[in-house]
Coordinates of C-alpha atoms in Angstrom, one line a residue:
X1 CA -44.0 -15.7 -26.9
X2 CA -41.8 -16.2 -23.7
X3 CA -42.3 -13.5 -21.0
X4 CA -38.5 -12.4 -21.2
X5 CA -38.2 -12.1 -24.9
X6 CA -41.7 -9.9 -24.6
X7 CA -40.0 -7.7 -21.9
X8 CA -37.0 -7.3 -24.1
X9 CA -39.0 -6.3 -27.2
X10 CA -41.1 -3.8 -25.2
X11 CA -38.1 -2.4 -23.8
X12 CA -36.6 -1.7 -26.9
X13 CA -39.5 -0.2 -28.3
X14 CA -39.6 2.3 -25.3
X15 CA -35.9 3.2 -25.2
X16 CA -34.9 6.2 -27.1
X17 CA -33.0 5.8 -30.0
X18 CA -30.2 7.8 -31.3
X19 CA -31.0 9.9 -34.2
X20 CA -28.2 12.2 -33.9
X21 CA -25.1 9.7 -33.8
X22 CA -21.7 11.4 -34.3
X23 CA -18.5 10.2 -35.3
X24 CA -15.6 12.0 -33.4
X25 CA -12.2 11.2 -32.0
X26 CA -11.8 10.9 -28.3
X27 CA -8.3 11.6 -26.7
X28 CA -6.6 11.4 -23.6
X29 CA -3.5 11.1 -21.8
X30 CA -3.3 8.8 -18.7
X31 CA -0.6 8.8 -15.9
X32 CA 0.3 6.4 -13.3
X33 CA 1.7 7.1 -9.9
X34 CA 4.9 5.1 -10.1
X35 CA 7.8 4.3 -7.7
X36 CA 10.9 4.6 -9.7
X37 CA 14.7 5.4 -9.2
X38 CA 17.6 6.1 -11.5
X39 CA 20.8 4.4 -10.2
X40 CA 23.8 6.4 -11.1
X41 CA 25.8 3.1 -12.4
X42 CA 23.2 2.5 -15.0
X43 CA 21.4 5.8 -15.7
X44 CA 18.3 3.5 -16.3
X45 CA 14.9 4.3 -14.6
X46 CA 13.9 1.0 -12.7
X47 CA 11.5 0.2 -9.9
X48 CA 12.2 1.8 -6.5
X49 CA 11.6 -1.0 -4.0
X50 CA 11.4 1.2 -1.2
X51 CA 8.0 2.4 -2.5
X52 CA 8.1 5.3 -0.3
X53 CA 7.5 8.0 -2.9
X54 CA 6.0 8.1 -6.4
X55 CA 5.7 10.3 -9.3
X56 CA 3.5 10.4 -12.4
X57 CA 4.7 8.4 -15.3
X58 CA 2.9 7.5 -18.7
X59 CA 0.5 4.7 -17.9
X60 CA 0.9 2.1 -20.6
X61 CA -1.5 -0.7 -21.6
X62 CA -4.6 0.7 -19.5
X63 CA -8.2 0.3 -20.9
X64 CA -10.1 3.5 -21.7
X65 CA -13.8 3.3 -22.7
X66 CA -15.8 6.2 -24.1
X67 CA -19.5 6.6 -22.9
X68 CA -22.2 8.9 -23.6
X69 CA -24.2 10.0 -20.6
X70 CA -28.0 9.3 -21.0
X71 CA -31.1 9.3 -19.0
X72 CA -31.4 5.5 -18.6
X73 CA -28.2 4.0 -19.3
X74 CA -25.0 5.2 -20.9
X75 CA -24.1 4.4 -24.6
X76 CA -21.1 2.8 -25.5
X77 CA -18.9 4.9 -27.9
X78 CA -15.4 3.2 -28.3
X79 CA -12.7 2.0 -26.4
X80 CA -8.9 1.3 -26.7
X81 CA -5.7 0.5 -24.7
X82 CA -3.1 3.4 -23.9
X83 CA 0.2 3.4 -25.8
X84 CA 3.6 3.4 -24.5
X85 CA 3.6 7.3 -23.9
X86 CA 0.0 6.9 -22.0
X87 CA -1.7 8.3 -25.0
X88 CA -5.0 7.0 -26.5
X89 CA -7.1 8.2 -29.5
X90 CA -10.5 6.1 -29.8
X91 CA -12.6 6.5 -32.9
X92 CA -16.1 7.2 -31.4
X93 CA -19.5 6.8 -32.6
X94 CA -22.6 7.4 -30.4
X95 CA -25.2 10.1 -30.0
X96 CA -28.5 11.5 -28.4
X97 CA -32.1 11.0 -29.6
X98 CA -32.8 14.6 -27.9
X99 CA -30.7 17.5 -27.5
X100 CA -27.7 18.8 -29.5
X101 CA -25.3 15.8 -29.3
X102 CA -23.6 13.5 -27.0
X103 CA -22.1 14.4 -23.8
X104 CA -19.2 11.9 -23.4
X105 CA -17.0 11.0 -20.9
X106 CA -14.3 8.4 -20.4
X107 CA -14.0 5.6 -18.1
X108 CA -10.2 4.7 -17.4
X109 CA -10.5 1.0 -16.2
X110 CA -7.9 -0.5 -14.0
X111 CA -7.6 -3.5 -16.6
X112 CA -4.5 -4.1 -18.4
X113 CA -3.9 -5.4 -22.2
X114 CA -1.4 -7.7 -20.4
X115 CA -4.4 -9.6 -18.9
X116 CA -5.1 -8.6 -15.1
X117 CA -7.4 -6.4 -13.7
X118 CA -7.0 -4.3 -10.3
X119 CA -10.2 -3.6 -8.3
X120 CA -12.0 -4.1 -5.2
X121 CA -13.8 -6.8 -3.3
X122 CA -17.3 -7.3 -4.9
X123 CA -19.6 -7.4 -1.9
X124 CA -22.9 -8.9 -1.8
X125 CA -25.9 -8.5 0.3
X126 CA -24.7 -10.5 3.2
X127 CA -21.2 -9.2 3.8
X128 CA -21.6 -8.5 7.4
X129 CA -22.3 -12.0 7.8
X130 CA -19.9 -13.2 5.7
X131 CA -17.3 -11.1 7.5
X132 CA -18.2 -12.4 10.8
X133 CA -17.8 -16.0 9.7
X134 CA -14.4 -15.1 8.3
X135 CA -13.4 -13.3 11.2
X136 CA -14.0 -16.2 13.4
X137 CA -12.6 -18.7 11.3
X138 CA -9.3 -16.8 10.3
X139 CA -7.1 -18.5 12.8
X140 CA -8.1 -21.8 11.5
X141 CA -8.2 -20.9 7.9
X142 CA -4.5 -19.4 8.2
X143 CA -3.3 -22.7 10.2
X144 CA -3.8 -25.1 7.0
X145 CA -7.5 -26.0 7.3
X146 CA -9.4 -27.1 4.3
X147 CA -11.1 -24.1 2.5
X148 CA -14.6 -24.6 1.4
X149 CA -15.2 -23.5 -2.3
X150 CA -17.8 -21.0 -1.3
X151 CA -15.4 -19.3 0.9
X152 CA -12.8 -19.2 -1.8
X153 CA -15.4 -18.2 -4.4
X154 CA -16.6 -15.2 -2.0
X155 CA -12.9 -13.9 -1.6
X156 CA -12.3 -14.3 -5.3
X157 CA -15.3 -12.0 -6.1
X158 CA -13.7 -9.0 -7.9
X159 CA -15.0 -5.7 -9.4
X160 CA -12.5 -3.7 -11.5
X161 CA -12.1 -0.1 -10.3
X162 CA -12.2 2.9 -12.8
X163 CA -11.7 6.4 -12.7
X164 CA -14.3 8.5 -14.3
X165 CA -13.9 12.1 -16.1
X166 CA -16.1 14.8 -16.4
X167 CA -18.7 14.8 -19.4
X168 CA -17.9 17.1 -22.3
X169 CA -19.3 17.4 -25.8
X170 CA -17.2 16.9 -28.8
X171 CA -16.0 20.2 -30.4
X172 CA -14.7 21.2 -33.8
X173 CA -16.2 21.6 -37.5
X174 CA -17.6 19.2 -39.6
X175 CA -16.2 15.5 -39.8
X176 CA -13.1 16.7 -37.7
X177 CA -14.5 17.0 -34.1
X178 CA -12.9 15.8 -31.2
X179 CA -13.4 15.2 -27.3
X180 CA -10.0 15.8 -25.6
X181 CA -9.8 15.1 -22.2
X182 CA -6.1 16.0 -21.7
X183 CA -4.1 14.7 -18.9
X184 CA -5.9 12.2 -16.3
X185 CA -3.8 10.8 -13.5
X186 CA -5.4 7.8 -12.1
X187 CA -5.6 7.6 -8.2
X188 CA -6.5 11.0 -8.2
X189 CA -5.4 14.7 -9.5
X190 CA -3.1 14.8 -6.6
X191 CA -1.7 11.6 -5.9
X192 CA -0.1 11.1 -2.2
X193 CA -2.2 13.9 -1.0
X194 CA -5.2 11.5 -0.2
X195 CA -5.5 9.4 3.0
X196 CA -3.4 6.2 2.9
X197 CA -6.5 4.1 2.9
X198 CA -7.9 5.8 -0.1
X199 CA -8.9 2.9 -2.6
X200 CA -8.3 5.1 -5.5
X201 CA -4.7 5.8 -4.8
X202 CA -4.1 2.1 -3.8
X203 CA -5.7 0.8 -7.1
X204 CA -3.5 3.4 -9.1
X205 CA -0.4 2.3 -7.5
X206 CA -1.1 -1.2 -7.3
X207 CA -1.8 -1.1 -11.1
X208 CA 1.5 0.5 -11.9
X209 CA 3.6 -2.2 -10.0
X210 CA 1.6 -5.0 -11.5
X211 CA 2.0 -3.7 -14.8
X212 CA 5.8 -3.0 -14.4
X213 CA 6.1 -6.8 -13.0
X214 CA 4.2 -8.2 -16.0
X215 CA 6.0 -6.2 -18.7
X216 CA 9.3 -7.4 -16.9
X217 CA 8.1 -11.0 -17.0
X218 CA 6.7 -10.8 -20.8
X219 CA 10.1 -9.6 -21.9
X220 CA 11.7 -12.5 -20.1
X221 CA 9.6 -15.5 -20.8
X222 CA 7.5 -17.0 -23.6
X223 CA 4.6 -18.3 -21.1
X224 CA 1.9 -16.2 -20.4
X225 CA -0.1 -16.2 -17.1
X226 CA -3.9 -16.8 -17.0
X227 CA -6.0 -13.8 -16.6
X228 CA -6.0 -12.6 -13.1
X229 CA -7.3 -10.2 -10.7
X230 CA -5.9 -8.1 -8.0
X231 CA -8.2 -6.7 -5.1
X232 CA -6.8 -4.2 -2.7
X233 CA -9.7 -4.2 0.0
X234 CA -10.2 -7.9 0.8
X235 CA -12.4 -8.4 4.1
X236 CA -9.5 -10.5 5.5
X237 CA -6.4 -12.5 5.4
X238 CA -3.8 -9.9 6.1
X239 CA -0.8 -10.0 3.8
X240 CA -1.4 -10.7 0.2
X241 CA -2.6 -13.9 -0.6
X242 CA -2.9 -15.7 -4.0
X243 CA -6.3 -17.8 -4.4
X244 CA -5.6 -19.4 -7.8
X245 CA -6.3 -16.2 -10.1
X246 CA -7.1 -13.6 -7.6
X247 CA -4.6 -11.8 -5.4
X248 CA -6.5 -10.3 -2.3
X249 CA -5.1 -7.7 0.0
X250 CA -6.7 -7.1 3.6
X251 CA -8.3 -3.3 3.5
X252 CA -6.5 -2.7 6.7
X253 CA -3.2 -4.2 5.5
X254 CA -3.0 -1.9 2.6
X255 CA -3.8 1.1 4.8
X256 CA -1.3 0.2 7.2
X257 CA 1.6 -1.3 5.3
X258 CA 1.6 0.0 1.7
X259 CA 5.3 -0.3 1.1
X260 CA 5.1 -4.1 1.9
X261 CA 2.0 -4.9 -0.1
X262 CA 3.5 -3.1 -3.2
X263 CA 6.8 -5.0 -2.7
X264 CA 4.9 -8.2 -2.5
X265 CA 3.4 -7.5 -5.9
X266 CA 5.9 -9.7 -8.5
X267 CA 5.8 -12.4 -5.6
X268 CA 2.2 -12.7 -5.7
X269 CA 2.2 -12.6 -9.5
X270 CA 4.8 -15.3 -9.4
X271 CA 2.1 -17.3 -7.8
X272 CA -0.2 -16.9 -10.6
X273 CA 2.4 -17.8 -13.1
X274 CA 2.8 -20.9 -11.1
X275 CA -0.7 -21.6 -10.8
X276 CA -1.1 -21.4 -14.6
X277 CA 1.9 -23.6 -15.4
X278 CA 1.3 -26.2 -12.8
X279 CA -2.7 -27.1 -12.6
X280 CA -6.2 -26.1 -13.1
X281 CA -8.6 -24.6 -10.3
X282 CA -9.7 -28.1 -8.9
X283 CA -6.0 -29.2 -8.5
X284 CA -5.3 -26.0 -6.6
X285 CA -8.0 -26.4 -4.3
X286 CA -6.2 -29.5 -3.0
X287 CA -2.8 -27.8 -2.8
X288 CA -4.5 -24.7 -1.3
X289 CA -4.4 -25.7 2.4
X290 CA -0.7 -26.1 2.2
X291 CA -0.3 -22.5 0.9
X292 CA -2.8 -20.8 3.1
X293 CA -0.2 -20.7 6.1
X294 CA 1.6 -18.2 7.6
X295 CA 5.2 -18.3 7.0
X296 CA 8.7 -16.6 6.8
X297 CA 11.5 -16.9 4.5
X298 CA 13.9 -19.1 6.7
X299 CA 11.2 -21.2 8.3
X300 CA 11.9 -24.7 8.6
X301 CA 8.6 -26.3 10.0
X302 CA 6.4 -26.2 6.7
X303 CA 5.3 -28.5 4.0
X304 CA 7.8 -29.4 1.4
X305 CA 5.0 -28.5 -1.1
X306 CA 5.1 -25.0 0.6
X307 CA 8.7 -24.4 0.5
X308 CA 8.9 -25.0 -3.4
X309 CA 5.5 -22.7 -4.1
X310 CA 7.0 -20.0 -2.1
X311 CA 10.7 -20.3 -2.9
X312 CA 9.5 -20.0 -6.7
X313 CA 7.5 -16.8 -6.1
X314 CA 10.5 -15.4 -4.2
X315 CA 12.6 -16.0 -7.1
X316 CA 10.2 -14.3 -9.5
X317 CA 10.2 -11.3 -7.2
X318 CA 14.0 -11.0 -7.4
X319 CA 14.0 -11.5 -11.0
X320 CA 11.5 -8.5 -11.5
X321 CA 13.1 -6.0 -9.3
X322 CA 16.7 -6.7 -10.3
X323 CA 18.7 -5.5 -13.3
X324 CA 21.8 -6.1 -15.0
X325 CA 24.6 -3.3 -15.1
X326 CA 26.4 -3.9 -18.5
X327 CA 28.9 -1.1 -17.7
X328 CA 30.2 -2.7 -14.6
X329 CA 29.0 -6.3 -15.3
X330 CA 27.0 -6.8 -12.3
X331 CA 23.6 -6.9 -10.8
X332 CA 22.3 -3.9 -9.2
X333 CA 19.5 -2.2 -7.2
X334 CA 18.1 -5.6 -5.6
X335 CA 20.7 -8.3 -5.0
X336 CA 19.4 -11.8 -5.6
X337 CA 18.6 -13.1 -2.2
X338 CA 21.1 -16.2 -0.9
X339 CA 20.5 -18.9 1.3
X340 CA 19.0 -18.9 4.9
X341 CA 21.6 -18.3 7.7
X342 CA 21.4 -18.1 11.6
X343 CA 23.9 -17.4 14.1
X344 CA 27.0 -14.8 14.4
X345 CA 29.0 -15.3 12.2
X346 CA 26.2 -16.4 9.8
X347 CA 25.9 -20.2 8.8
X348 CA 23.8 -21.6 6.4
X349 CA 20.7 -23.8 7.4
X350 CA 20.9 -26.3 4.7
X351 CA 17.8 -28.3 3.1
X352 CA 15.5 -27.8 0.4
X353 CA 12.3 -27.6 2.6
X354 CA 13.3 -24.3 3.3
X355 CA 11.7 -21.5 1.3
X356 CA 14.7 -19.3 1.1
X357 CA 16.8 -22.2 0.2
X358 CA 14.6 -22.7 -2.9
X359 CA 14.8 -19.1 -3.7
X360 CA 18.6 -19.2 -3.5
X361 CA 19.1 -22.3 -5.7
X362 CA 16.8 -20.8 -8.4
X363 CA 18.6 -17.7 -8.1
X364 CA 22.0 -19.2 -8.5
X365 CA 20.8 -21.1 -11.5
X366 CA 19.4 -18.2 -13.3
X367 CA 21.7 -15.3 -12.1
X368 CA 24.9 -17.0 -11.8
X369 CA 27.1 -16.5 -8.6
X370 CA 25.3 -14.8 -5.9
X371 CA 26.9 -16.0 -2.9
X372 CA 29.7 -13.7 -1.3
X373 CA 32.1 -16.8 -1.0
X374 CA 31.6 -17.6 -4.5
X375 CA 31.8 -13.8 -6.1
X376 CA 35.1 -13.1 -3.8
X377 CA 36.9 -15.7 -6.1
X378 CA 35.6 -14.3 -9.5
X379 CA 36.6 -10.9 -10.9
X380 CA 33.3 -9.3 -12.5
X381 CA 34.3 -8.8 -16.1
X382 CA 34.5 -5.2 -17.4
X383 CA 34.4 -3.8 -20.7
X384 CA 38.3 -3.6 -20.7
X385 CA 38.3 -7.1 -20.7
X386 CA 37.0 -7.6 -23.9
X387 CA 39.1 -7.1 -27.1
X388 CA 38.6 -7.3 -31.0
X389 CA 40.7 -8.9 -33.7
X390 CA 43.4 -7.3 -35.8
X391 CA 42.1 -5.3 -38.7
X392 CA 38.6 -4.4 -36.8
X393 CA 37.6 -1.6 -34.7
X394 CA 36.4 -1.7 -31.1
X395 CA 33.2 -0.1 -30.0
X396 CA 32.0 0.2 -26.7
X397 CA 28.2 1.1 -26.5
X398 CA 26.4 3.2 -24.0
X399 CA 25.3 0.2 -22.1
X400 CA 28.8 -1.0 -21.6
X401 CA 28.6 -3.9 -24.2
X402 CA 31.8 -4.2 -26.5
X403 CA 31.4 -5.3 -30.0
X404 CA 33.8 -5.3 -33.0
X405 CA 33.4 -3.7 -36.2
X406 CA 34.7 -4.9 -39.6
X407 CA 34.0 -3.3 -43.1
X408 CA 33.0 -5.6 -45.7
X409 CA 32.9 -5.4 -49.7
X410 CA 29.3 -4.9 -51.2
X411 CA 28.4 -7.8 -53.5
X412 CA 26.2 -7.8 -56.7
X413 CA 22.8 -9.2 -56.2
X414 CA 23.3 -11.1 -59.7
X415 CA 26.2 -13.4 -59.9
X416 CA 27.2 -12.1 -63.2
X417 CA 27.0 -8.7 -62.2
X418 CA 30.0 -5.9 -62.1
X419 CA 30.6 -3.3 -59.4
X420 CA 30.8 0.1 -60.5
X421 CA 30.8 3.6 -58.4
X422 CA 27.9 5.8 -59.5
X423 CA 28.3 9.2 -61.4
X424 CA 28.9 11.1 -57.9
X425 CA 31.1 8.5 -56.6
X426 CA 28.9 8.0 -53.5
X427 CA 27.4 4.5 -53.8
X428 CA 28.4 1.3 -55.6
X429 CA 26.1 0.0 -58.2
X430 CA 25.9 -3.4 -60.0
X431 CA 25.8 -3.4 -63.9
X432 CA 24.7 -6.6 -65.6
X433 CA 25.3 -7.0 -69.3
X434 CA 23.2 -9.8 -70.8
X435 CA 23.5 -10.8 -74.6
X436 CA 19.7 -11.2 -74.7
X437 CA 18.3 -8.5 -72.7
X438 CA 19.4 -4.8 -72.5
X439 CA 22.0 -3.8 -70.0
X440 CA 20.4 -3.7 -66.4
X441 CA 21.7 -1.8 -63.1
X442 CA 20.8 -4.3 -60.4
X443 CA 20.8 -3.8 -56.5
X444 CA 23.8 -4.2 -54.5
X445 CA 23.8 -6.2 -51.3
X446 CA 26.0 -6.7 -48.1
X447 CA 27.6 -9.9 -47.2
X448 CA 25.6 -12.0 -44.9
X449 CA 26.3 -11.6 -41.3
X450 CA 25.3 -9.0 -38.5
X451 CA 25.4 -5.9 -40.8
X452 CA 24.6 -2.7 -38.8
X453 CA 24.4 -0.2 -41.9
X454 CA 25.6 0.3 -45.3
X455 CA 27.6 3.6 -45.7
X456 CA 27.8 5.8 -48.7
X457 CA 30.9 4.7 -50.9
X458 CA 32.6 1.9 -52.2
X459 CA 33.0 -1.1 -50.3
X460 CA 30.8 0.2 -47.6
X461 CA 29.1 -2.6 -45.6
X462 CA 29.9 -2.7 -41.8
X463 CA 29.7 -5.9 -39.8
X464 CA 29.4 -6.1 -36.2
X465 CA 30.0 -9.2 -34.0
X466 CA 30.4 -9.6 -30.3
X467 CA 33.8 -8.8 -28.7
X468 CA 36.0 -11.7 -27.4
X469 CA 36.7 -11.9 -23.6
X470 CA 40.5 -12.4 -22.5
X471 CA 39.2 -15.8 -20.9
X472 CA 38.2 -18.0 -24.3
X473 CA 34.6 -18.5 -25.4
X474 CA 33.6 -15.5 -23.5
X475 CA 30.7 -13.7 -25.3
X476 CA 27.9 -13.0 -23.1
X477 CA 24.9 -11.6 -25.1
X478 CA 22.2 -9.4 -24.2
X479 CA 18.8 -11.4 -23.9
X480 CA 15.6 -9.9 -24.6
X481 CA 14.9 -8.8 -21.0
X482 CA 18.5 -7.4 -20.6
X483 CA 20.3 -10.1 -18.8
X484 CA 23.5 -11.7 -19.9
X485 CA 23.5 -15.1 -21.5
X486 CA 26.7 -16.2 -19.7
X487 CA 28.4 -15.9 -16.4
X488 CA 32.1 -16.6 -15.1
X489 CA 32.8 -19.5 -12.9
X490 CA 35.5 -22.1 -12.1
X491 CA 35.5 -25.4 -13.3
X492 CA 36.5 -28.6 -11.4
X493 CA 40.4 -27.6 -11.8
X494 CA 39.7 -24.4 -10.5
X495 CA 40.2 -22.6 -13.9
X496 CA 38.0 -19.9 -14.8
X497 CA 35.8 -20.2 -17.5
X498 CA 32.5 -18.9 -19.3
X499 CA 29.2 -20.9 -18.6
X500 CA 25.7 -20.5 -20.2
X501 CA 22.7 -19.4 -18.2
X502 CA 19.1 -20.4 -18.8
X503 CA 16.3 -18.1 -20.0
X504 CA 13.5 -17.2 -17.6
X505 CA 11.2 -19.4 -20.1
X506 CA 13.3 -22.5 -19.3
X507 CA 12.7 -21.9 -15.7
X508 CA 9.0 -21.7 -16.1
X509 CA 9.2 -24.5 -18.7
X510 CA 10.6 -26.9 -15.8
X511 CA 7.2 -26.0 -13.9
X512 CA 5.0 -26.5 -17.2
X513 CA 6.5 -30.0 -17.8
X514 CA 6.0 -31.3 -14.6
X515 CA 2.4 -29.9 -14.3
X516 CA 0.5 -31.3 -11.2
X517 CA 3.3 -34.0 -10.6
X518 CA 5.7 -31.6 -9.2
X519 CA 5.5 -30.1 -5.8
X520 CA 8.8 -30.1 -4.1
X521 CA 12.5 -28.6 -5.1
X522 CA 14.0 -32.1 -5.0
X523 CA 11.6 -33.3 -7.7
X524 CA 12.3 -30.4 -9.8
X525 CA 16.1 -30.9 -9.2
X526 CA 16.4 -34.5 -10.1
X527 CA 13.6 -34.4 -13.1
X528 CA 14.2 -31.2 -14.5
X529 CA 16.8 -28.8 -13.6
X530 CA 19.7 -31.1 -13.4
X531 CA 19.1 -32.8 -16.7
X532 CA 18.9 -29.7 -18.2
X533 CA 21.9 -28.5 -16.8
X534 CA 23.8 -31.5 -17.6
X535 CA 22.8 -31.8 -21.3
X536 CA 25.5 -29.4 -22.1
X537 CA 28.8 -29.2 -20.5
X538 CA 29.3 -25.4 -20.5
X539 CA 26.1 -24.7 -18.5
X540 CA 26.8 -23.0 -15.1
X541 CA 24.2 -24.8 -13.2
X542 CA 25.9 -28.4 -13.7
X543 CA 28.0 -29.0 -10.6
X544 CA 30.1 -31.3 -12.2
X545 CA 31.3 -28.8 -14.8
X546 CA 31.3 -25.4 -12.7
X547 CA 32.8 -25.9 -9.4
X548 CA 31.6 -22.6 -8.3
X549 CA 28.1 -23.5 -8.8
X550 CA 28.4 -27.0 -7.2
X551 CA 30.1 -25.5 -3.9
X552 CA 27.4 -23.0 -3.3
X553 CA 24.9 -25.7 -3.6
X554 CA 26.5 -28.1 -1.6
X555 CA 26.4 -25.8 1.5
X556 CA 22.5 -25.1 0.7
X557 CA 21.5 -28.6 0.1
X558 CA 24.6 -31.2 0.4
X559 CA 22.4 -33.9 -1.2
X560 CA 21.6 -32.3 -4.4
X561 CA 24.8 -32.3 -6.4
X562 CA 25.4 -36.2 -6.2

């Protein structure tokens, strides 16, 4: 018999077995340290990009594992993810061979059901030697040198952070036994009190920002990122850096600049999405030297590859932190960034080899007019600009969206049915008299269409449809992520009209279709964006149809509109 199998069998015989297994329910409420604000214009709680203060909010999608504390190693009892209220109820099954019963605790893992983990760098035995090597090579590495795979693997080493509760036995009578741990605040019982370099605090805050970013991206795009890691105490590299599927933040950097580090979260997740859509790991290693460089938004001396990679991630950050105010038909909180400028008065620095200009082009494609000189000539639509046809009722929702309501007659579900009012006059019924079968009462239905509800009484179907803007064809609808599907722009003759905007999934789709062949903004413009925009004459990003877009784009990159 092989030695390893023999040892495993002996260990199994020597280990105590649970002779008093119990079934019970484990409960907890988990809270995250969140940075949020509530703009007066919307009344909707959104991310506070200042990241200077935080409060506890229910932590959704966080993995909680129940374990029984045992002398040799702890027994697994069950696991689940928290719901939208931060609550978890886990059917648990475990017990002790000796004693009165299990002493259970919960392990709140910084692992999200959306596919990422927040944790720490998984140090090995030769950490001191590794750190010395990296400190000596840091200047070369950040200057675009080729990164050996062993170095990359070392930096990607990751261990998920976890918060451990106290131990307690299940309580109750009979089969109804519960281990209730109550409220658990990840990052410590009093977030904000601990020192700035407390890894527990960092992990808690980093998890919330990453979860917030991923929730926004999942609502906006059908594409999904690969499983990725976020390490908050990497040994070097300074600013947050994405190494394919791992985002690393230097220990000292998080301690000295937590606001900047947390603000960069959706940017780094944008890199993960790009890496997922663009290539596999081996191809990424060939692109990596271009990415491992210090940079600024308006730099002009970097690789074209780099400008697209960083500009795309900047666009994702703008998208995550921005929200649309339907009441006032405008973007709020974090205005999408425009092109790079220099001098006084500021003038735009043209070129698609500048990452800020890549960001600006993508923002203009997705958000609509973002530049002051184009916004000035287009009045933002307001609820009062939308009307309804005669014979309908105008409805203005709490979010500012205007809709029209029209009553419609109820129909019999049977073609030979006859409508009657029931005995109390409250609901129409459908009576069918057949010569072969006994008379039958059938169900009634509303006409096809956007029916909100059926009221009590005769002819009581309600159909709701979008209101019409004073400018023809103006019916912007709310997409899944809360953004509008259309924007106002001027055509070649200077006449205002409505133009369609792409979904975030369309933008991600351009990257996916190019795969490893696409590295530059010019490639994506000529092969993906421009054909998509020109495939319908009412798309805003076609500069031939929407002059507003073309004027702005010609200043940023004069060679692209042709």
